[in-house]
XYZ file of C-alpha atoms in Angstrom:
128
model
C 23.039 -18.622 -24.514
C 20.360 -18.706 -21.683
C 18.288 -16.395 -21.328
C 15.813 -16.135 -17.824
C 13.870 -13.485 -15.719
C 14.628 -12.609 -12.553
C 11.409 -12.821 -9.993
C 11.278 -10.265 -7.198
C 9.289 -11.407 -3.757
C 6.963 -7.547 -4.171
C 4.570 -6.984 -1.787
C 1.311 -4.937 -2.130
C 0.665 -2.760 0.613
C -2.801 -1.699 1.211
C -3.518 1.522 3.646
C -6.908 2.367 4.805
C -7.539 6.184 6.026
C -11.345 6.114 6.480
C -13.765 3.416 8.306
C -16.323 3.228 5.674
C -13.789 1.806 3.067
C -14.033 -1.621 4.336
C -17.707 -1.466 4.253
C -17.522 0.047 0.801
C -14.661 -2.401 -0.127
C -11.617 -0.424 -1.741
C -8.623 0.968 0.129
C -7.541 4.454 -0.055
C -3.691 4.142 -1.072
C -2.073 0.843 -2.534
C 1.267 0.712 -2.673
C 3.314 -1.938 -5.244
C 7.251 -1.285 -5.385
C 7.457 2.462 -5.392
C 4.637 3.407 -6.638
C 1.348 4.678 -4.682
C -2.189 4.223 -6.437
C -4.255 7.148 -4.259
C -8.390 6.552 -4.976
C -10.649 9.426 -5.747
C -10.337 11.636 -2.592
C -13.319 13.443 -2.263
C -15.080 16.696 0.232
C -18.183 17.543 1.871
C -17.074 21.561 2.010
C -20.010 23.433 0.898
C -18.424 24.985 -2.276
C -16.964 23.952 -5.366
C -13.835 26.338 -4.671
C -13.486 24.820 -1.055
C -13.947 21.499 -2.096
C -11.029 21.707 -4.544
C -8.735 23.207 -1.388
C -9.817 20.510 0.681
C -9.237 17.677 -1.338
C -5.248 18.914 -2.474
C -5.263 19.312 1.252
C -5.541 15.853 2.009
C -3.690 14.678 -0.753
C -1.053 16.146 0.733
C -1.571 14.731 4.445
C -1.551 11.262 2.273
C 1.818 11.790 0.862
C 3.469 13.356 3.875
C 2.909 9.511 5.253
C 5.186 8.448 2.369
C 7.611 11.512 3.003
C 6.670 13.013 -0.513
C 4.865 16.413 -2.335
C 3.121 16.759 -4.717
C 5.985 17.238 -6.730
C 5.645 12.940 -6.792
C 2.213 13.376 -8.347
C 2.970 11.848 -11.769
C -0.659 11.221 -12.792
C -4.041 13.360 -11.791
C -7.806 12.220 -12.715
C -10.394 14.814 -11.557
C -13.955 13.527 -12.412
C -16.230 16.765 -11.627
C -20.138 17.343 -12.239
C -19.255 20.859 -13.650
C -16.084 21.497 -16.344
C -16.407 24.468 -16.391
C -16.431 25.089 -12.582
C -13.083 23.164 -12.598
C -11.559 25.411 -15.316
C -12.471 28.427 -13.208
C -10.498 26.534 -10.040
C -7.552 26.081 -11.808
C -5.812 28.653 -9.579
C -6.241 27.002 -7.064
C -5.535 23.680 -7.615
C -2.169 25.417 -9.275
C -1.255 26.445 -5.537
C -1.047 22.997 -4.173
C 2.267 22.462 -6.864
C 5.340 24.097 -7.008
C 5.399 24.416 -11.060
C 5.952 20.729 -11.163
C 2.289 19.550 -12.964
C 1.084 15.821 -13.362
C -0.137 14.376 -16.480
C -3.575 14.976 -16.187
C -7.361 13.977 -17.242
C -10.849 16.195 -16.246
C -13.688 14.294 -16.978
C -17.148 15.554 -16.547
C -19.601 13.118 -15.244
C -23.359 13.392 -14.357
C -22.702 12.858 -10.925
C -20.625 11.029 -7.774
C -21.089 8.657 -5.235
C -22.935 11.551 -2.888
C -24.459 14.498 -4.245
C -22.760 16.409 -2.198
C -19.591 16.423 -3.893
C -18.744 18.087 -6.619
C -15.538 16.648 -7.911
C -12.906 13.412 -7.042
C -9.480 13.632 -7.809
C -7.852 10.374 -7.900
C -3.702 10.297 -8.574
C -0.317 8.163 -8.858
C 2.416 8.694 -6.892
C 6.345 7.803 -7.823
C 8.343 7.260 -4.620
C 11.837 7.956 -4.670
């Protein structure tokens, strides 16, 4: 009996969405077979609570490129400088899903790449 693999000619697709990633060097969204790695999307609204909205907002404008929701989401890191802030924002991160919740980790760190922000949500994406 022989036994074998079968390789499969995948391409990685890389998608940049702001100028300063290149200078920074990471992309935005990478794409192997169907599944989309998004990087920490962050905001520079003025409040936590906006910030939050803001950054499920584009999220979505992400995966309406790829013809998806956020029903696709199957994975969700939020690294935030306040917990508890988050916990109290859990509405409205809610509204950006229709019931249909990722597997998800909060982490609290001492702070982000700007002081501005407040929290970076970074997430995998199943295509269909």
């Amino acid at each position: 009996m022989l036994f074998g693999c079968v390789t499969t000619n995948q391409a990685i697709e890389r998608k940049n969405y702001f100028p300063w990633e290149n200078d920074t060097g990471y992309t935005q969204v990478v794409k192997n077979n169907n599944t989309l790695y998004i990087s920490g999307i962050t905001s520079e609204k003025i409040s936590f609570e906006s910030q939050v909205d803001d950054i499920y907002i584009n999220i979505k404008k992400i995966l309406s490129d790829y013809n998806v929701g956020t029903d696709a989401i199957v994975k969700e890191v939020i690294f935030t400088t306040d917990i508890e802030k988050l916990k109290s924002a859990i509405p409205i991160r809610k509204a950006h899903f229709d019931g249909k919740y990722p597997s998800a980790s909060w982490v609290e760190v001492k702070r982000l790449w700007s002081e501005s922000h407040f929290l970076e949500v970074e997430v995998v994406v199943v295509l269909p």
